XYZ file of N, CA, C and O in Angstrom:
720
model
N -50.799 -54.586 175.459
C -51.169 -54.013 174.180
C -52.682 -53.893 174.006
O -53.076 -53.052 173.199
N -53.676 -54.716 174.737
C -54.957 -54.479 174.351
C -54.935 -55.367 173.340
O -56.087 -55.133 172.976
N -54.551 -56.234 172.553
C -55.082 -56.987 171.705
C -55.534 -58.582 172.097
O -55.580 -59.330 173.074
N -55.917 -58.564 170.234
C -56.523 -60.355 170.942
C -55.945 -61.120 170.155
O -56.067 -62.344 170.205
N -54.839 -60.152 168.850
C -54.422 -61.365 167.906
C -53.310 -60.361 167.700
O -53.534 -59.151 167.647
N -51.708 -61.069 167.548
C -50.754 -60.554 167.175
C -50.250 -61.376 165.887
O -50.046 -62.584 165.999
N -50.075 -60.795 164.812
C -49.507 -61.333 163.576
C -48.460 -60.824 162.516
O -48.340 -59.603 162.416
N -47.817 -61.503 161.846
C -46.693 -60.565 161.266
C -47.200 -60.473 159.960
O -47.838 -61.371 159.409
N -46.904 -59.347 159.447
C -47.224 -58.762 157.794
C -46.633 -59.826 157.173
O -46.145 -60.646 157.950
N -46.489 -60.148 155.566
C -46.037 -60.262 155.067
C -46.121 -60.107 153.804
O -47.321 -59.832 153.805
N -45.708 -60.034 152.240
C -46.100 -59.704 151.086
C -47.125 -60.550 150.409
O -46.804 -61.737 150.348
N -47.847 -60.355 150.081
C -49.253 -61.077 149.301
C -48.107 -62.006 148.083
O -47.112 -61.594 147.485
N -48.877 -63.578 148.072
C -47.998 -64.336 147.683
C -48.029 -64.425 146.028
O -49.106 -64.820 145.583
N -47.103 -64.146 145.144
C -47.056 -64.454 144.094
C -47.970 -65.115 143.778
O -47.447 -66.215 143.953
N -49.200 -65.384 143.354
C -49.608 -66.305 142.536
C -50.939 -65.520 142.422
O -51.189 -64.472 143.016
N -51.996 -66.382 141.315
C -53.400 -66.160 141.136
C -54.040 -65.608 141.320
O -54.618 -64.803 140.591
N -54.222 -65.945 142.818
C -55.641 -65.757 143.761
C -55.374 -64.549 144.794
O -56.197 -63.847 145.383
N -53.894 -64.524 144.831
C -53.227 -63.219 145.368
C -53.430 -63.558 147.399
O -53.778 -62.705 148.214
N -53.127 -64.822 147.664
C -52.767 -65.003 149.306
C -52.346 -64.213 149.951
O -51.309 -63.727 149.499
N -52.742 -63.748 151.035
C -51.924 -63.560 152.062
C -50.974 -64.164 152.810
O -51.264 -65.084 153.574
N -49.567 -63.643 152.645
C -48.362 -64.249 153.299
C -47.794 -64.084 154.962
O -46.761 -64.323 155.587
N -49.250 -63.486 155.248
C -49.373 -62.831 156.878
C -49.617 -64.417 157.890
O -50.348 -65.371 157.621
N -48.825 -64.241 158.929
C -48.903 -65.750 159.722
C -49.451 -64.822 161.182
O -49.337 -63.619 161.418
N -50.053 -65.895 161.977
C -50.396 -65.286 163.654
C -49.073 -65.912 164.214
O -48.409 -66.920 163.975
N -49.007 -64.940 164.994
C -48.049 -65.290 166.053
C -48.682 -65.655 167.367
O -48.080 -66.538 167.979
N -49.986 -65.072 168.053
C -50.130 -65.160 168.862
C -51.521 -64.837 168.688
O -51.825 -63.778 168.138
N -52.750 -65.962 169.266
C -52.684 -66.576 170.222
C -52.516 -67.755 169.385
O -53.155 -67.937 168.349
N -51.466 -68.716 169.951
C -51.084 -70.182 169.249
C -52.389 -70.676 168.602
O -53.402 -70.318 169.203
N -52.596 -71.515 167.368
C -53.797 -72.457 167.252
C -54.950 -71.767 167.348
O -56.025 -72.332 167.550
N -54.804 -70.279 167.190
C -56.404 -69.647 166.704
C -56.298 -69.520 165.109
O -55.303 -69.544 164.384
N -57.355 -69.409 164.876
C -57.867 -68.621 163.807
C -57.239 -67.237 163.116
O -56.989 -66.346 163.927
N -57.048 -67.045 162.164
C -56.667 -66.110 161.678
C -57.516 -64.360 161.707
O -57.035 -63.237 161.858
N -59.225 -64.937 161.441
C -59.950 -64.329 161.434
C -60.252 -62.758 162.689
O -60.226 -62.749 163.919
N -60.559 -61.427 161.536
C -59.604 -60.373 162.290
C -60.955 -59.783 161.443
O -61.405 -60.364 160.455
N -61.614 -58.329 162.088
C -62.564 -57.716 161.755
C -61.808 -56.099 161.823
O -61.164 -55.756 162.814
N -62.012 -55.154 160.562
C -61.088 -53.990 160.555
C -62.320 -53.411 159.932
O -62.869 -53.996 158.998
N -62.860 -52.064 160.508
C -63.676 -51.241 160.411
C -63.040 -50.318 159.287
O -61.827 -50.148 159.401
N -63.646 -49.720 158.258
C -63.190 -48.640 157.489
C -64.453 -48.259 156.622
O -65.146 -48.923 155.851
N -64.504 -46.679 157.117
C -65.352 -45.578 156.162
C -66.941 -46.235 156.498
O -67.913 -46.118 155.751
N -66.916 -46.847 157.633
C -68.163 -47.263 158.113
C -68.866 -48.667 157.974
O -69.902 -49.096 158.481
N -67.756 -49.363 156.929
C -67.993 -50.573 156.689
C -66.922 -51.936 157.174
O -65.740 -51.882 156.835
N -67.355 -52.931 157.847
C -67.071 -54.059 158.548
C -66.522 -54.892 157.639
O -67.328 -55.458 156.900
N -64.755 -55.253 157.402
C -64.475 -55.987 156.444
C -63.998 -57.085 157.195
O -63.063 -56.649 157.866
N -64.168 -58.321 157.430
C -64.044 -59.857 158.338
C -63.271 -60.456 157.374
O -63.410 -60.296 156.162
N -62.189 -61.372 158.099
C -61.717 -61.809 156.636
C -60.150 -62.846 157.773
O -59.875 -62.571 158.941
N -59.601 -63.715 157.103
C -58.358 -64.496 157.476
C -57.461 -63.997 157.319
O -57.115 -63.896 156.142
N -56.651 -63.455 158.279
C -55.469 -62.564 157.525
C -53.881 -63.536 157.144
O -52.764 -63.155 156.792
N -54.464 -64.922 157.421
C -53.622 -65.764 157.049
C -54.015 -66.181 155.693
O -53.411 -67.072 155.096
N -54.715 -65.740 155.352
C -55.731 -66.715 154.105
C -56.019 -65.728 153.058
O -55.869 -66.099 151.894
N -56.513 -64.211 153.350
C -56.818 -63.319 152.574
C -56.105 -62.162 152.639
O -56.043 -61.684 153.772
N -55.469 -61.480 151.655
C -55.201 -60.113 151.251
C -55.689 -59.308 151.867
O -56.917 -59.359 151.790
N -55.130 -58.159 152.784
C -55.958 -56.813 152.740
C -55.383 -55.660 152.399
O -54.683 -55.163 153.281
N -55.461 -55.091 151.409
C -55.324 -53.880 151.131
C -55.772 -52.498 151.517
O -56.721 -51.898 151.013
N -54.882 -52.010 152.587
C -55.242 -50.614 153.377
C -54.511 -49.274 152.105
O -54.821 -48.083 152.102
N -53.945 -49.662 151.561
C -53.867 -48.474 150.316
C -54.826 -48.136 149.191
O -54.532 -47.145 148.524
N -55.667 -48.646 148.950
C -56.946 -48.281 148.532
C -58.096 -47.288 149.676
O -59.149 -46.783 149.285
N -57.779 -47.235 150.524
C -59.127 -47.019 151.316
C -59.342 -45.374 150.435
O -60.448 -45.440 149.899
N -58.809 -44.248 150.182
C -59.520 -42.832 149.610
C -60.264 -43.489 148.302
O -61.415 -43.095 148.111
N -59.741 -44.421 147.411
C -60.533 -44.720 146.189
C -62.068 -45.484 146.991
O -63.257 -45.396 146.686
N -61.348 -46.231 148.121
C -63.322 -46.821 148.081
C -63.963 -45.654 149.126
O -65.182 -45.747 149.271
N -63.475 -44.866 149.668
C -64.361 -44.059 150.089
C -65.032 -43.171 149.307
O -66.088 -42.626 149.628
N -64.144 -42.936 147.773
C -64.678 -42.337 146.772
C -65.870 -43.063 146.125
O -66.840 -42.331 145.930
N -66.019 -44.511 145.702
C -66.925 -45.069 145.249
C -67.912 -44.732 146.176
O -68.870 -44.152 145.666
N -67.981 -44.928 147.453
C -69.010 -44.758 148.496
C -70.079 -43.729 148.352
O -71.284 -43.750 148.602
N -68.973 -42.480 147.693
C -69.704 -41.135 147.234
C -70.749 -41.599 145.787
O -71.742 -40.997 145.377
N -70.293 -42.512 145.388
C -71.257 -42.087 143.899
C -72.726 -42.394 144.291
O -72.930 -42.853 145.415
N -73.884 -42.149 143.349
C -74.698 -42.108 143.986
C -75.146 -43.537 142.556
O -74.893 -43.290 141.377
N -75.664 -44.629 142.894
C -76.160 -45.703 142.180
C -76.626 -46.395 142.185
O -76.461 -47.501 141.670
N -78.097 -45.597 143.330
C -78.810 -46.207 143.239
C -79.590 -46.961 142.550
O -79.554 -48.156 142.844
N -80.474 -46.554 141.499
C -80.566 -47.246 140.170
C -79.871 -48.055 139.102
O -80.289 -48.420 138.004
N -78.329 -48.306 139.887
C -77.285 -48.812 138.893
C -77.434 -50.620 139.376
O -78.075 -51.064 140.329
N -76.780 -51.237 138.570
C -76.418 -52.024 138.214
C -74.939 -52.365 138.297
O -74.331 -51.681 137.474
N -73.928 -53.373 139.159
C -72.394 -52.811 139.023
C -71.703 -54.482 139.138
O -71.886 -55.438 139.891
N -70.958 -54.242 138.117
C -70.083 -55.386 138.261
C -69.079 -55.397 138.859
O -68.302 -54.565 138.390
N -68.654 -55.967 139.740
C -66.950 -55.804 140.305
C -66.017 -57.426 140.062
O -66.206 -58.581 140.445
N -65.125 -56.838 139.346
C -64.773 -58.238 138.552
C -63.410 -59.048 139.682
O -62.774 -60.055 139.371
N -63.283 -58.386 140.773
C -62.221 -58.924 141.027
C -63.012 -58.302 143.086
O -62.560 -57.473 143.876
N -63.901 -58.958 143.151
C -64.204 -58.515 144.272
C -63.664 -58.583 146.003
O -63.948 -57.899 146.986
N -62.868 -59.621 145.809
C -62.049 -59.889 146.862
C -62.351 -60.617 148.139
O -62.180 -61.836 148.161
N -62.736 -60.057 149.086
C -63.396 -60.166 150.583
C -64.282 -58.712 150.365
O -64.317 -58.145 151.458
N -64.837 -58.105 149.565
C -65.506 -56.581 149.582
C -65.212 -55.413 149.115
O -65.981 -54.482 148.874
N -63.536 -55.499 148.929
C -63.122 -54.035 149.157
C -64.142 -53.273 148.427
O -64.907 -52.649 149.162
N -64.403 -53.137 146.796
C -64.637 -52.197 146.677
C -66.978 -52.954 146.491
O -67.920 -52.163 146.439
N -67.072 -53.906 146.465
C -68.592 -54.482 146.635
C -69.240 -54.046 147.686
O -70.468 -53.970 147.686
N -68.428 -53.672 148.811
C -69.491 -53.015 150.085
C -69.260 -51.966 149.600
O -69.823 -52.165 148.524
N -68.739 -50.637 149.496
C -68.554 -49.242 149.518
C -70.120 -49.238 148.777
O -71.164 -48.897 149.333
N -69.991 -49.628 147.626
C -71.035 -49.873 146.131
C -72.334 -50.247 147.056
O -73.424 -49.688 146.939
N -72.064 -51.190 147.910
C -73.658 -51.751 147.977
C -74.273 -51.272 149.332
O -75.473 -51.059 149.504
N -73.203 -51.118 150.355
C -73.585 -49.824 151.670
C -73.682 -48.600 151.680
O -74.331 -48.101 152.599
N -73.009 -47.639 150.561
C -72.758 -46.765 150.732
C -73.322 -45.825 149.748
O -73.919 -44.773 149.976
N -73.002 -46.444 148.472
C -73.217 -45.623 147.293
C -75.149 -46.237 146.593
O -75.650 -45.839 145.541
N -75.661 -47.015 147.368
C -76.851 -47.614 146.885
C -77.108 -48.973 145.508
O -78.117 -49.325 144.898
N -75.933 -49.345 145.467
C -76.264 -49.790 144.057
C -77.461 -50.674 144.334
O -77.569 -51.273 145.405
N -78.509 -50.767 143.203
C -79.367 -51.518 142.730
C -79.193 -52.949 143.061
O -79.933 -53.684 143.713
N -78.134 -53.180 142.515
C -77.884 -55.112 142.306
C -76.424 -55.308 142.194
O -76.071 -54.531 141.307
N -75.504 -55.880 142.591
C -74.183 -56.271 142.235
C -73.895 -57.229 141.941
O -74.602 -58.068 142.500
N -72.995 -57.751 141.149
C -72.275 -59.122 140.449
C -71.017 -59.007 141.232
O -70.386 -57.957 141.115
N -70.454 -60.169 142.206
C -69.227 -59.893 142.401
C -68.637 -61.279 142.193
O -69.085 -62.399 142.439
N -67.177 -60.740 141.518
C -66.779 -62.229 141.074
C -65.610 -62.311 141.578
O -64.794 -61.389 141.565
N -65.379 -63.722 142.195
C -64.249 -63.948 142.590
C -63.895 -65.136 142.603
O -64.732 -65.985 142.907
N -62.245 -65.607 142.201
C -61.964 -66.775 142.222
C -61.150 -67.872 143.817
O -60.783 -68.971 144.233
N -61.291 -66.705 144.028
C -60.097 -67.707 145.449
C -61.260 -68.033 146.851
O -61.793 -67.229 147.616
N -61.331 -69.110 146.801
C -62.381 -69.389 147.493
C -62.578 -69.076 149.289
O -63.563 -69.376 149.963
N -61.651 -68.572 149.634
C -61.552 -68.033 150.890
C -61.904 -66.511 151.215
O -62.560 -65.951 152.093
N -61.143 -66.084 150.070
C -62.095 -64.934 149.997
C -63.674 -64.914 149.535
O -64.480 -64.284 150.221
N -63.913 -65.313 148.866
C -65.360 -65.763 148.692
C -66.132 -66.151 150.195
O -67.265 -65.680 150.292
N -65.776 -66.736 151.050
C -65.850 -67.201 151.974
C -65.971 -65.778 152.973
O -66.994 -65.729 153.657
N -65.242 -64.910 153.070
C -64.960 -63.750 153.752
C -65.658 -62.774 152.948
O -65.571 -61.645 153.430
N -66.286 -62.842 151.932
C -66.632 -61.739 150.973
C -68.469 -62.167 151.305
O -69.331 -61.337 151.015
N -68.731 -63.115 151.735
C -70.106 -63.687 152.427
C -70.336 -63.413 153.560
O -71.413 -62.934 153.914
N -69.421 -63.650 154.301
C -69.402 -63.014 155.822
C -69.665 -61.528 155.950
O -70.321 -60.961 156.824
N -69.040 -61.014 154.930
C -69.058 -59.360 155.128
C -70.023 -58.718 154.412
O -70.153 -57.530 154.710
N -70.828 -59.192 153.455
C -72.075 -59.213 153.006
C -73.313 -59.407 154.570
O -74.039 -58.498 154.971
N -73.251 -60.447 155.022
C -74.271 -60.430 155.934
C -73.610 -59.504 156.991
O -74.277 -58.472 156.927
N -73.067 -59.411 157.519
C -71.747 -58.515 158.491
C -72.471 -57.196 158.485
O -72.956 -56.662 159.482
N -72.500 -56.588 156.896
C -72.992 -55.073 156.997
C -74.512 -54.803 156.634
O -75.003 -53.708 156.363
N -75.262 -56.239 156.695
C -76.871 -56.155 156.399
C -77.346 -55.941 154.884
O -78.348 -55.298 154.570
N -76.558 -56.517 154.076
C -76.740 -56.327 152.638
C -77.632 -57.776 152.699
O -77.364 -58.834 153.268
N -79.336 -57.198 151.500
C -79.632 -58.236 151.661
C -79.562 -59.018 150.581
O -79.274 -58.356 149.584
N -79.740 -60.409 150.324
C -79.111 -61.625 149.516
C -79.445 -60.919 148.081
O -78.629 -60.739 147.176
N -80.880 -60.547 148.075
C -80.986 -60.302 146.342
C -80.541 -59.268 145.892
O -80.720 -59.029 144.698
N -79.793 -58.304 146.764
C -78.850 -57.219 145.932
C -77.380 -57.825 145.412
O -76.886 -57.324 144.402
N -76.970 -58.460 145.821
C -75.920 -59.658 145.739
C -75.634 -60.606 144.894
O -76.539 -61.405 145.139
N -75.097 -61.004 144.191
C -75.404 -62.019 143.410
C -73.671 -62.721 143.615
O -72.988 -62.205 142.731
N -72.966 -63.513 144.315
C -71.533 -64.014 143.830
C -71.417 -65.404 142.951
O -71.876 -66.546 142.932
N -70.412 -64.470 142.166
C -69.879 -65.187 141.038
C -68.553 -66.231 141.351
O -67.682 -65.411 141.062
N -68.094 -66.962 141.581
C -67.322 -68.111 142.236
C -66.755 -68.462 141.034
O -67.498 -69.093 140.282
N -65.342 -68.164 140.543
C -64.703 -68.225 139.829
C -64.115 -67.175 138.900
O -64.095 -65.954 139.055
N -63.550 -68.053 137.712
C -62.669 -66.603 136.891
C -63.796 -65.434 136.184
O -64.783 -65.757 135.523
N -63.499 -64.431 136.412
C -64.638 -63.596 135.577
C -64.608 -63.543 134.243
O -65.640 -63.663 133.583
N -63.460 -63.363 133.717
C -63.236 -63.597 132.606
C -64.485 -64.701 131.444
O -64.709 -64.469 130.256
N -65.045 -65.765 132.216
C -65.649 -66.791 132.333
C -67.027 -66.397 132.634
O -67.936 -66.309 131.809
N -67.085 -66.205 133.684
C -68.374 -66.140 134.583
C -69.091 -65.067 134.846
O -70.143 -65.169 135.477
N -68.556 -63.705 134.334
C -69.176 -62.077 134.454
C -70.387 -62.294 133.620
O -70.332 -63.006 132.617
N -71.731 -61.567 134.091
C -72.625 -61.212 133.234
C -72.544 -60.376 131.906
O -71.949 -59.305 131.787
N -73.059 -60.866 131.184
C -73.140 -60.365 129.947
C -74.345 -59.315 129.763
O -75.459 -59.799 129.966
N -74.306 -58.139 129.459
C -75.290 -56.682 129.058
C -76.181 -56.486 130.096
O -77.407 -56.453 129.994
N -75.225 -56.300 131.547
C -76.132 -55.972 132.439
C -75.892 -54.548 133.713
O -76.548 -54.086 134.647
N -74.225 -54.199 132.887
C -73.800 -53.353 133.912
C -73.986 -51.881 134.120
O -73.509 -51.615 133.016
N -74.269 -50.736 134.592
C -74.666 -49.530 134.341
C -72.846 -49.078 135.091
O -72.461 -47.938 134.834
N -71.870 -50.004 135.957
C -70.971 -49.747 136.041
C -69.962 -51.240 136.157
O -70.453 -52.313 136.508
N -68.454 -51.066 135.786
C -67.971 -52.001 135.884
C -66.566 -51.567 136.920
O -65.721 -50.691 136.735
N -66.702 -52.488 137.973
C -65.328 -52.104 138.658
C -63.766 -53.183 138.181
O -63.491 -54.375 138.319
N -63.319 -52.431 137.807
C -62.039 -53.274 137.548
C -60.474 -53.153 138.494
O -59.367 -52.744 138.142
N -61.003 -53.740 139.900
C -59.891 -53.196 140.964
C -58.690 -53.829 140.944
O -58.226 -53.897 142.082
N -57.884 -54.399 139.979
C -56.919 -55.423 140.336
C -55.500 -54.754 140.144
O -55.381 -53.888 139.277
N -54.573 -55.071 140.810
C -53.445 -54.290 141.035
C -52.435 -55.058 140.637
O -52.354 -56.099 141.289
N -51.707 -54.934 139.878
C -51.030 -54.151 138.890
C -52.135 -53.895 137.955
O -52.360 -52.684 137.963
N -52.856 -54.470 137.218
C -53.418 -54.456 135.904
C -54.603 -55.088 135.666
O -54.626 -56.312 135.790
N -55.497 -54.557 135.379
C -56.997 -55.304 135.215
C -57.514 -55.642 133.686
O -58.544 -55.887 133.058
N -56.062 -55.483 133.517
C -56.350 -55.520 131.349
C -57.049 -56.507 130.924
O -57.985 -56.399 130.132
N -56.456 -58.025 131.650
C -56.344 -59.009 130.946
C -58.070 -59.590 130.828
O -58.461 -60.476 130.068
N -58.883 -58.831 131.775
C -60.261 -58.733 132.250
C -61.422 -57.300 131.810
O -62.503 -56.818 132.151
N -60.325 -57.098 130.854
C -61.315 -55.813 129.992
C -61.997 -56.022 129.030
O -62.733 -55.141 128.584
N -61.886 -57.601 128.320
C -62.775 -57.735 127.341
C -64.397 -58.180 127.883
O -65.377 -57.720 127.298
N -64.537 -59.115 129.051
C -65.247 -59.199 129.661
C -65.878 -58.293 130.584
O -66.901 -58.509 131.233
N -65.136 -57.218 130.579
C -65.948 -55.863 131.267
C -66.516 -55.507 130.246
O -67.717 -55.543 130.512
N -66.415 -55.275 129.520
C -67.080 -54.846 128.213
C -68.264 -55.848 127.625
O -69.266 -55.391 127.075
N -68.156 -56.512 127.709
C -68.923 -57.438 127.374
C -70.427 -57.536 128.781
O -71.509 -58.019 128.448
N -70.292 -57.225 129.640
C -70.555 -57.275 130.981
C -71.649 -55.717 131.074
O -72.702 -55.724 131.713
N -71.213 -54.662 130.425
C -72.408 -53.256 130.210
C -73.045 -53.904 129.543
O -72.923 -54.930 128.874
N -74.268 -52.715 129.946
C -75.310 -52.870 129.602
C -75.491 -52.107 127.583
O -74.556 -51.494 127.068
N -76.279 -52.260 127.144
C -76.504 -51.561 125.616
C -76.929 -50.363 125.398
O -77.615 -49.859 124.509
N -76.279 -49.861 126.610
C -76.627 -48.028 126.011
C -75.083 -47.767 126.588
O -74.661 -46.730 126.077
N -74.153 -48.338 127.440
C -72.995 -48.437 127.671
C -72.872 -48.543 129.113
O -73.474 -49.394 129.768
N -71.977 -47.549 129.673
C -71.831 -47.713 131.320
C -70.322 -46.923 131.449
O -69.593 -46.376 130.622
N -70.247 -47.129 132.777
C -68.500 -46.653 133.056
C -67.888 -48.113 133.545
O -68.491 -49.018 134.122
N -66.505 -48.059 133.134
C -65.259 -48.709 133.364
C -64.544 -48.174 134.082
O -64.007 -47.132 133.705
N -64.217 -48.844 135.724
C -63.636 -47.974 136.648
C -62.150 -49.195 136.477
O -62.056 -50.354 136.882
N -61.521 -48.649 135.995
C -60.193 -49.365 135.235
C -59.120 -48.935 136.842
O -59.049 -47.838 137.397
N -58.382 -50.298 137.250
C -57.291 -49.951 137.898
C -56.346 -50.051 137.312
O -56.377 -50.365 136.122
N -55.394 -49.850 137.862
C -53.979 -50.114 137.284
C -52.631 -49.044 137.543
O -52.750 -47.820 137.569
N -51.309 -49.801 137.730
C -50.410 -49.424 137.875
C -49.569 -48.733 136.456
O -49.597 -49.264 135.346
N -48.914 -47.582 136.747
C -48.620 -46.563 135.721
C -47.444 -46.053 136.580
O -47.551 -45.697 137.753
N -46.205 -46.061 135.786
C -45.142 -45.207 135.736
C -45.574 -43.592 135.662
O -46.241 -43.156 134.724
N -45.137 -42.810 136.702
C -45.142 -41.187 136.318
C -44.927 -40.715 134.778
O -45.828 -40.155 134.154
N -44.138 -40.887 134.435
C -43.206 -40.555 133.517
C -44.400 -41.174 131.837
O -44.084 -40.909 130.677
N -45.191 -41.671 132.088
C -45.954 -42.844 131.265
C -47.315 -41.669 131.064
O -47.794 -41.721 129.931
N -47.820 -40.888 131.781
C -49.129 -40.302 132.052
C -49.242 -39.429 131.844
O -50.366 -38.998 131.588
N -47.691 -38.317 131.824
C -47.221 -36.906 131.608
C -47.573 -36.185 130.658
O -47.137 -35.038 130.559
């Protein structure tokens, strides 16, 4: 096969922090740790330990497009990167806030920060609930990537722009039939 790590999928685990339910099969007693290239950016990460979401990739190649440089961007649910590199490799942002609570990803969301040459003071991670811990009147954008629903984290996006306002890049799951 050409590989160096064989592992089985499995569904991201009910809870919180949103685990990965993916186990290695092979090679016995390694590491989980697995490097997957996309839209030019290096995402490193445990695939026993962390989530990856390959059904997002057209939305972050879309962020990649915006141009923000001069911006300011919060991403409230930052993960291991998904959508904090597009923003900070691609699209220029100024400065980012990325907040995250599950500490492995945090862990992988550092790695992939130095990984793609982002340097420390464009960066800022937030280590814990955002809800809590998001900056207050500083955002020129707010990413809200969480899947099903990023509601419960919209008062603190709001709270999180800056005082002339900003955009709210709101995710969320929607019935067809709901949007019509």
């Amino acid at each position: 096969l050409g590989c160096k790590k064989i592992g089985r999928q499995r569904e991201v685990l009910n809870n919180s922090i949103r685990e990965s339910g993916a186990t290695l099969i092979w090679p016995m007693g390694e590491d989980g740790w697995v490097r997957h290239l996309e839209n030019g950016i290096a995402y490193c990460f445990d695939v026993t330990k962390c989530m990856f979401s390959s059904g997002n990739v057209t939305e972050k190649a879309r962020v990649a497009g915006f141009d923000c440089k001069d911006q300011v961007v919060v991403d409230m649910f930052a993960g291991i990167g998904y959508y904090t590199l597009p923003y900070l490799c691609k699209a220029g942002a100024k400065h980012l806030y990325a907040c995250e609570w599950n500490p492995e990803a945090v862990k992988a969301l550092r790695t992939n920060l130095k990984e793609n040459g982002v340097e420390d003071a464009r960066c800022t991670v937030l280590e814990g609930d955002c809800r809590a811990n998001a900056p207050v009147g500083v955002a020129d954008r707010v990413n809200l990537g969480l899947i099903p629903s990023s509601e419960m984290a919209w008062p603190a996006a709001i709270r999180s722009l800056c005082a002339r306002g900003g955009w709210l890049h709101v995710h969320t799951n929607c019935l067809e039939k709901d949007i019509g």
